[in-house]
Short mmCIF file of C-alpha atoms in Angstrom, two decimals:
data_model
loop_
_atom_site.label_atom_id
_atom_site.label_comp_id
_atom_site.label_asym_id
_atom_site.label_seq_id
_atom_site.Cartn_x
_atom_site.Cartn_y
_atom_site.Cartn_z
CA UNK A 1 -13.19 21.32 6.85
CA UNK A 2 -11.26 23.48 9.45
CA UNK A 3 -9.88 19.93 10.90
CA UNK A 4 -8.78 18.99 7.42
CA UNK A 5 -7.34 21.91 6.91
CA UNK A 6 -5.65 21.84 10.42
CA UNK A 7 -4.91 18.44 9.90
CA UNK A 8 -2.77 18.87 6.53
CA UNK A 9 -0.86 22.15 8.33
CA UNK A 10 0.32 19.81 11.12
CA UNK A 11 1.46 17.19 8.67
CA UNK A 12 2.86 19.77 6.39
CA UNK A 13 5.38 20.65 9.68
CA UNK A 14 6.02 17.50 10.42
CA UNK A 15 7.54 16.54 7.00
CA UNK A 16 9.97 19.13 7.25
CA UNK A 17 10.95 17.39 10.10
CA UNK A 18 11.19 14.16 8.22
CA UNK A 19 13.77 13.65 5.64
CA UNK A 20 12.68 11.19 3.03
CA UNK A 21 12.93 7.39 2.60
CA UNK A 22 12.68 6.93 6.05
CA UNK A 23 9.45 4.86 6.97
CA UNK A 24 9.96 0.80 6.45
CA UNK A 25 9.65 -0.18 2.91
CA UNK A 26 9.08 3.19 1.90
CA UNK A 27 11.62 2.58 -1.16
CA UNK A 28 9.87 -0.31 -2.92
CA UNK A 29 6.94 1.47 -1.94
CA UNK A 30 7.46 4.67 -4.39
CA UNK A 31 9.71 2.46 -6.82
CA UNK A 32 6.59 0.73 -7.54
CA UNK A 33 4.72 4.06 -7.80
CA UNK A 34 7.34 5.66 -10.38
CA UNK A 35 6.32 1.86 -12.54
CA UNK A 36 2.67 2.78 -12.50
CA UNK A 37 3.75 6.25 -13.37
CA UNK A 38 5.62 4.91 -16.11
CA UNK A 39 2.70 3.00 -17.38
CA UNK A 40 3.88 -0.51 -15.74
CA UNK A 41 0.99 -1.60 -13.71
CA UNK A 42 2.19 -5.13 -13.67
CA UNK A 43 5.20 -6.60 -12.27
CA UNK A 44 7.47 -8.62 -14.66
CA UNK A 45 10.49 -10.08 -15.05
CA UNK A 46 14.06 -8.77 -16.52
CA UNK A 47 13.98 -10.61 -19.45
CA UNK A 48 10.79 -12.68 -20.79
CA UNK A 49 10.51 -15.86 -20.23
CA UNK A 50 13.52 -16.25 -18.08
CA UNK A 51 12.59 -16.75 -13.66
CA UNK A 52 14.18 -14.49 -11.48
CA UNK A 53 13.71 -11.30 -10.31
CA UNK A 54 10.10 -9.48 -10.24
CA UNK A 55 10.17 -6.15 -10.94
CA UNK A 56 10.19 -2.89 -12.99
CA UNK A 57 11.87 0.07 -14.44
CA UNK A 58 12.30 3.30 -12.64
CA UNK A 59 14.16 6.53 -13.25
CA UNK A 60 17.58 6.13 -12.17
CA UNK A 61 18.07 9.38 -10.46
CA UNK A 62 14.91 8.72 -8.82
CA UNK A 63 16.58 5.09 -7.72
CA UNK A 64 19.92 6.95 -6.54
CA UNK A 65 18.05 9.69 -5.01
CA UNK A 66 16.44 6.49 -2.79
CA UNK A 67 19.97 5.29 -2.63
CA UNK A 68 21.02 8.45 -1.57
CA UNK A 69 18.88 9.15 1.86
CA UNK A 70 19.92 5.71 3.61
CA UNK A 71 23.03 6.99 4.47
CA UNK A 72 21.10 8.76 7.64
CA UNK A 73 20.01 5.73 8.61
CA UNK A 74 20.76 1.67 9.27
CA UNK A 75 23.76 -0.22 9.92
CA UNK A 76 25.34 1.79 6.89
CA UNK A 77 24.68 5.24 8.06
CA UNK A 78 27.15 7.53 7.17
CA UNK A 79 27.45 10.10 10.48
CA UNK A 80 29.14 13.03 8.27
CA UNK A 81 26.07 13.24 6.19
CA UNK A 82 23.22 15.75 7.83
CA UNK A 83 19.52 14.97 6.57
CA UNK A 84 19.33 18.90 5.81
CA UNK A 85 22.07 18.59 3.60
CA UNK A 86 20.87 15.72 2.17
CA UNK A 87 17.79 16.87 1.37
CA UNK A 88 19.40 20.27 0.09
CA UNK A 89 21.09 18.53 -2.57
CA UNK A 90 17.91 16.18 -3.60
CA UNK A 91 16.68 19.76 -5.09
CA UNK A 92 19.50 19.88 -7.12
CA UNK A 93 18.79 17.19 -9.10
CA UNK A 94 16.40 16.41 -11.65
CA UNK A 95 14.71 13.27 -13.64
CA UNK A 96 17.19 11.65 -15.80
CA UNK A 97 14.49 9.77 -18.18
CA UNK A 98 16.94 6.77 -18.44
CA UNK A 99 15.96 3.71 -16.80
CA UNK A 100 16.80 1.09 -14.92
CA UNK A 101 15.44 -2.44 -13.44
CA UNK A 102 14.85 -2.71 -10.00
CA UNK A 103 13.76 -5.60 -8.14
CA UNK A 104 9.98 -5.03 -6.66
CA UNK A 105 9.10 -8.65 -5.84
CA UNK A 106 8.20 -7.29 -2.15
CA UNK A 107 5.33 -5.62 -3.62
CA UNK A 108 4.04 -8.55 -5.90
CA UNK A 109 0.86 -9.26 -3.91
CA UNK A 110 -0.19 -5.44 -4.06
CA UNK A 111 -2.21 -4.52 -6.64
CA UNK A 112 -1.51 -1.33 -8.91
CA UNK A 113 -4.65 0.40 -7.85
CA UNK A 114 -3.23 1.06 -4.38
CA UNK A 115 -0.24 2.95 -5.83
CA UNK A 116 -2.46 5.20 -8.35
CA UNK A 117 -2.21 8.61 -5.70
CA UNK A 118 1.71 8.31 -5.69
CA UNK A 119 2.01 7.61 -8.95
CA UNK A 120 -0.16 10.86 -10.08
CA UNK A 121 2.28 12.62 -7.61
CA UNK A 122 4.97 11.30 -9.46
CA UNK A 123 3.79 11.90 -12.81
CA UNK A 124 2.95 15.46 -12.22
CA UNK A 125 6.90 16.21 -10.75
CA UNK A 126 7.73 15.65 -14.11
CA UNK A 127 5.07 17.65 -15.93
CA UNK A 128 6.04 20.29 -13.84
CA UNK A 129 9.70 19.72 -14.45
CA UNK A 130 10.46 19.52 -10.93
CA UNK A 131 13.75 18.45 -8.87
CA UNK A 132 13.65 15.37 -7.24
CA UNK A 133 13.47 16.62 -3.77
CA UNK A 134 10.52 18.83 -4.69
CA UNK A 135 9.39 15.68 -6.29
CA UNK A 136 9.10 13.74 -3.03
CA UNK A 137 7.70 16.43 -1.15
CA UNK A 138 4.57 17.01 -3.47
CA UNK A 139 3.98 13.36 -3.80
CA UNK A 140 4.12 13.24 0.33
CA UNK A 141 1.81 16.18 0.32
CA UNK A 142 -0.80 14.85 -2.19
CA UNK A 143 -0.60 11.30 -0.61
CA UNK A 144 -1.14 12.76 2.83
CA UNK A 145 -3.79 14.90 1.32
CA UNK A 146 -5.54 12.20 0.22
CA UNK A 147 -5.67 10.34 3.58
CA UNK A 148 -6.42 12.93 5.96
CA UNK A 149 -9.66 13.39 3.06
CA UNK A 150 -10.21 9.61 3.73
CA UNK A 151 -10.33 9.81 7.38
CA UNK A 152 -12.50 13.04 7.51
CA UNK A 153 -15.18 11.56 5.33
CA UNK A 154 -15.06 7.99 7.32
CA UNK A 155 -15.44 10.38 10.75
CA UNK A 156 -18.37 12.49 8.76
CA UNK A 157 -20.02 9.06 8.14
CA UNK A 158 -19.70 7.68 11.44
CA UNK A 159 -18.25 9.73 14.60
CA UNK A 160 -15.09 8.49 16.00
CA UNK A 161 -15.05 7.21 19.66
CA UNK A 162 -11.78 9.23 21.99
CA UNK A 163 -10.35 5.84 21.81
CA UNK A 164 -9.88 5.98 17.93
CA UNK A 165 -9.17 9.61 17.94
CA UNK A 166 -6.22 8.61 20.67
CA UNK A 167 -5.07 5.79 17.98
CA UNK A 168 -4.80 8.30 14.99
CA UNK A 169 -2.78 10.98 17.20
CA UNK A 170 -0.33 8.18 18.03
CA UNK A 171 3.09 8.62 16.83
CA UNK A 172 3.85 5.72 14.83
CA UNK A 173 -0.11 6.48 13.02
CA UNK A 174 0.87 9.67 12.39
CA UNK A 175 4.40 9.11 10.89
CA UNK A 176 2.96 6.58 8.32
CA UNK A 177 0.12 8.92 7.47
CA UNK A 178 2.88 11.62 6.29
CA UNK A 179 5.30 8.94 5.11
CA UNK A 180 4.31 8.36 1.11
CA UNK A 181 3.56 4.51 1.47
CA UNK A 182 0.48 2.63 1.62
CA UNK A 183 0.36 2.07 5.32
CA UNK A 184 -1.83 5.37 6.33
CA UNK A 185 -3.81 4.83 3.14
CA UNK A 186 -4.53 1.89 4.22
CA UNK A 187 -5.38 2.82 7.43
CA UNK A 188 -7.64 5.34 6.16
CA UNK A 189 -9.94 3.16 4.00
CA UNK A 190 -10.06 0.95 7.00
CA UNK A 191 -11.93 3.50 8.68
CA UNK A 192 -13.82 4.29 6.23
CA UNK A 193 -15.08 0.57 4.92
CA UNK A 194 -16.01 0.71 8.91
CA UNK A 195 -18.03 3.79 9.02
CA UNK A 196 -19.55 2.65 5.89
CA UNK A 197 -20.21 -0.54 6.90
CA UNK A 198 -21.74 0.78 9.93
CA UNK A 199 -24.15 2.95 8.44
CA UNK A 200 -25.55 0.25 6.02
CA UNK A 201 -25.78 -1.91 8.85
CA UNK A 202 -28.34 0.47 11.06
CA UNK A 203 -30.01 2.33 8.20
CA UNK A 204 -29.96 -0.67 5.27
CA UNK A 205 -29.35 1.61 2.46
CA UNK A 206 -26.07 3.63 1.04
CA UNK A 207 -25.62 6.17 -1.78
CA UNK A 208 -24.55 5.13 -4.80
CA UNK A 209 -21.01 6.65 -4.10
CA UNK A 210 -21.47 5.13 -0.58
CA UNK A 211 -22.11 1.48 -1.64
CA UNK A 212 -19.01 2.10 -4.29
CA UNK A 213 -16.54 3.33 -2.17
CA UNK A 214 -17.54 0.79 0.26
CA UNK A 215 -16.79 -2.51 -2.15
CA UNK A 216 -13.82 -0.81 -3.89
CA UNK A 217 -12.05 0.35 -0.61
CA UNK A 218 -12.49 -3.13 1.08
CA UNK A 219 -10.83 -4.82 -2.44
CA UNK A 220 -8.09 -2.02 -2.44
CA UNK A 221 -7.31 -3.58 1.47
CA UNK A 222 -7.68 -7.15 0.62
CA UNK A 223 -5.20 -6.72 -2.55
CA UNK A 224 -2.97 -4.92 -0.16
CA UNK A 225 -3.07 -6.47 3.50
CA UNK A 226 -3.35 -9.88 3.38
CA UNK A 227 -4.09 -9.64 7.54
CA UNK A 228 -7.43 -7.50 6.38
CA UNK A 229 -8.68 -10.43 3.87
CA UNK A 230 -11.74 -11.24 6.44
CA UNK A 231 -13.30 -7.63 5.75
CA UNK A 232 -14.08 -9.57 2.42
CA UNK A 233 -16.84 -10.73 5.15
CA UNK A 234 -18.14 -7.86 5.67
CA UNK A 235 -20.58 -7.72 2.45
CA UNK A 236 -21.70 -10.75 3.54
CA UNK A 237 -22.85 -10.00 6.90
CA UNK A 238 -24.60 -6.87 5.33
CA UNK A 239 -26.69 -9.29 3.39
CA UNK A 240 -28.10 -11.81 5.62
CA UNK A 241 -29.56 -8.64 7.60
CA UNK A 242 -30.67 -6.65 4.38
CA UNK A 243 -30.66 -8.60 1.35
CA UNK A 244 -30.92 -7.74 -1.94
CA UNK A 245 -29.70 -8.83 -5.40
CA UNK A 246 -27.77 -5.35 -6.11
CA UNK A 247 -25.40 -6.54 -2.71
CA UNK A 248 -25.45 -10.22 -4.40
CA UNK A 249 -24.19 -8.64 -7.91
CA UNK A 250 -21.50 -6.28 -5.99
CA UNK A 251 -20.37 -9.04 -3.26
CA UNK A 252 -20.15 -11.73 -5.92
CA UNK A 253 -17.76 -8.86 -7.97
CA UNK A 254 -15.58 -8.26 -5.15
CA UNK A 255 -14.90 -12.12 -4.35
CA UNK A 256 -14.14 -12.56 -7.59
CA UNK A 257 -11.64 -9.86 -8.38
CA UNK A 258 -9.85 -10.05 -5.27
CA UNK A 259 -9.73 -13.80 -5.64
CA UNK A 260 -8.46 -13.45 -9.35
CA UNK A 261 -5.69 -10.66 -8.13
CA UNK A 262 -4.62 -13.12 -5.22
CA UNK A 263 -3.82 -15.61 -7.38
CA UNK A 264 -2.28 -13.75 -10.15
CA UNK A 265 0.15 -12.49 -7.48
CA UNK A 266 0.90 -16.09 -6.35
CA UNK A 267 1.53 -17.34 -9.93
CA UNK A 268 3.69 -14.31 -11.32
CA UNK A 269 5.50 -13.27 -8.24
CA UNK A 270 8.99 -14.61 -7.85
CA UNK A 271 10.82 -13.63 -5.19
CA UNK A 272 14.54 -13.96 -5.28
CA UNK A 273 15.02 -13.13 -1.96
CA UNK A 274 13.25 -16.85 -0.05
CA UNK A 275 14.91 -19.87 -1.23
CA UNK A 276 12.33 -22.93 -0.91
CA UNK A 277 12.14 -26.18 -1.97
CA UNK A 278 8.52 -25.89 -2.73
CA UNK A 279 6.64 -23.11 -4.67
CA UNK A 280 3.89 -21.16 -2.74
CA UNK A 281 1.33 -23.24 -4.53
CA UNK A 282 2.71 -26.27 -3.07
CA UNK A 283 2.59 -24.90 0.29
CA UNK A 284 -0.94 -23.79 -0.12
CA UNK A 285 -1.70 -27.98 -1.51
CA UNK A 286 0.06 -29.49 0.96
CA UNK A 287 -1.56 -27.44 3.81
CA UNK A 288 -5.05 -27.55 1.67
CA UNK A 289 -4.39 -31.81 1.65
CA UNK A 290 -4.03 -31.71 5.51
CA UNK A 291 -5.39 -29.12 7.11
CA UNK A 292 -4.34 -29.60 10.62
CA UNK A 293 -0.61 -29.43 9.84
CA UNK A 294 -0.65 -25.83 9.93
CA UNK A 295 -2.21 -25.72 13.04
CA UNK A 296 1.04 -27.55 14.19
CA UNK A 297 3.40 -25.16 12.83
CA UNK A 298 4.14 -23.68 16.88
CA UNK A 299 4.74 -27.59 17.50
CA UNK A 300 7.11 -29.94 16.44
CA UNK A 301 8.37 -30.49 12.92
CA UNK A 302 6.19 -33.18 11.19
CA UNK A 303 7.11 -34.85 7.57
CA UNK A 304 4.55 -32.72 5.90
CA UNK A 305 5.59 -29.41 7.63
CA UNK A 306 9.75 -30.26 6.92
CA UNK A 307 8.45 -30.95 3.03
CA UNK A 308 6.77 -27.62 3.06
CA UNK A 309 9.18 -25.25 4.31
#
């Protein structure tokens, strides 16, 4: 507990170092979180019925306040602007309650659970009554909170090796852990479906609480990273070396639900921003119909490949 609590002081300094809305995506990231906060788990569209944009209401302070802390940064940065001051006058500001749609269609494929911890940060800021810069900073804290708990259980469960311990001190790791996205919670329940997997792998058993955390955390990555859909493999290795039907029941669960969330993002995500000819289920048929085209895709153009993109 003395690392955690080390930990979370360290991180603690470093985001007063850090103005907000700085990490990539970080914006849709906590738009999204003030939907779920808002009780919109599900993405939709501006009007019913009608294709366009994917996407959700959000505060519009909140949404300015976003706005707002770009001007530090980018091709539009605005050099008279200090973060400090920036940041100083984020306090002065409060939730409007007044809403308005923003376009979230980045975030279709992610699934609401993922977004839970910033939306609780979110939602409390306003119970509290709190100023949107005060907002931001507990939701940082609580999501930071949250991972550094993550990573101390994974390293409880299964010691880290120097080599990990040198990857979590690295800069970039540690800058997404404090940023309020879902890259270092991500990163966190990697190491811990690891560590977990790992222990049911040498000693063929798992708490209850172990054996949940393990098939939840590995459908919170799948529904979130679509480069970490293979650890949907990892239940099934666990099974050819200790089988029983209770991992049948919970692997069976966890293929289905992720495969039910992957394709409700590909049907109700539209995404204004990539203009095809062809829908992403086409793509999927045409490469499912001939398989080897996109194992051409570094090569030259073929008539399938042209139709497809």
């Amino acid at each position: 507990m003395a690392w955690l609590a080390l930990g979370f002081a360290i991180a603690c300094g470093m985001m007063q170092l850090i103005p907000a809305f700085q990490s990539p995506d970080e914006i849709v990231h906590l738009l999204r979180a003030d939907m779920v906060a808002h009780g919109q788990p599900l993405l939709k569209g501006l009007e019913p019925d009608v294709r366009g944009k994917t996407g959700g209401w959000v505060d519009i302070h909140f949404f300015l306040f976003s706005q707002w802390m770009q001007k530090i940064v980018g091709p539009h940065r605005d050099r008279s602007l200090s973060p400090a001051w920036l940041t100083s006058e984020a306090k002065r500001f409060d939730w409007m309650d007044d809403e308005v749609f923003v376009d979230a269609s980045a975030t279709g494929y992610y699934a609401p659970f993922i977004y839970l911890p910033h939306a609780l940060g979110l939602k409390l800021s306003r119970a509290l009554d709190l100023s949107l810069g005060h907002s931001y900073q507990l939701t940082r804290m609580l999501v930071t909170l949250l991972v550094l708990g993550v990573v101390f259980w994974a390293w409880q469960t299964g010691p880290p090796s120097l080599l990990l311990q040198a990857l979590l001190l690295m800069p970039m790791a540690l800058f997404q852990i404090i940023s309020p996205t879902i890259d270092g919670l991500c990163f966190a329940l990697a190491l811990l479906v690891l560590s977990l997997f790992l222990l049911q792998w040498q000693e063929g058993r798992a708490t209850r609480w172990q054996a949940f955390a393990f098939y939840f955390s590995i459908f919170l990555l799948v529904t979130s990273r679509t480069n970490l859909i293979p650890m949907v493999l990892l239940p099934l290795v666990l099974l050819l070396r200790h089988w029983s039907w209770q991992r049948v029941a919970a692997t069976t669960t966890l293929f289905a639900a992720s495969s039910g969330w992957t394709l409700y993002g590909l049907v109700h995500t539209q995404d204004h921003r990539v203009v095809r000819a062809l829908s992403t289920g086409q793509i999927i048929g045409t490469y499912l119909r001939d398989p080897l085209d996109f194992l051409r895709l570094g090569g030259e153009p073929s008539p399938t490949r042209s139709r497809a993109t």
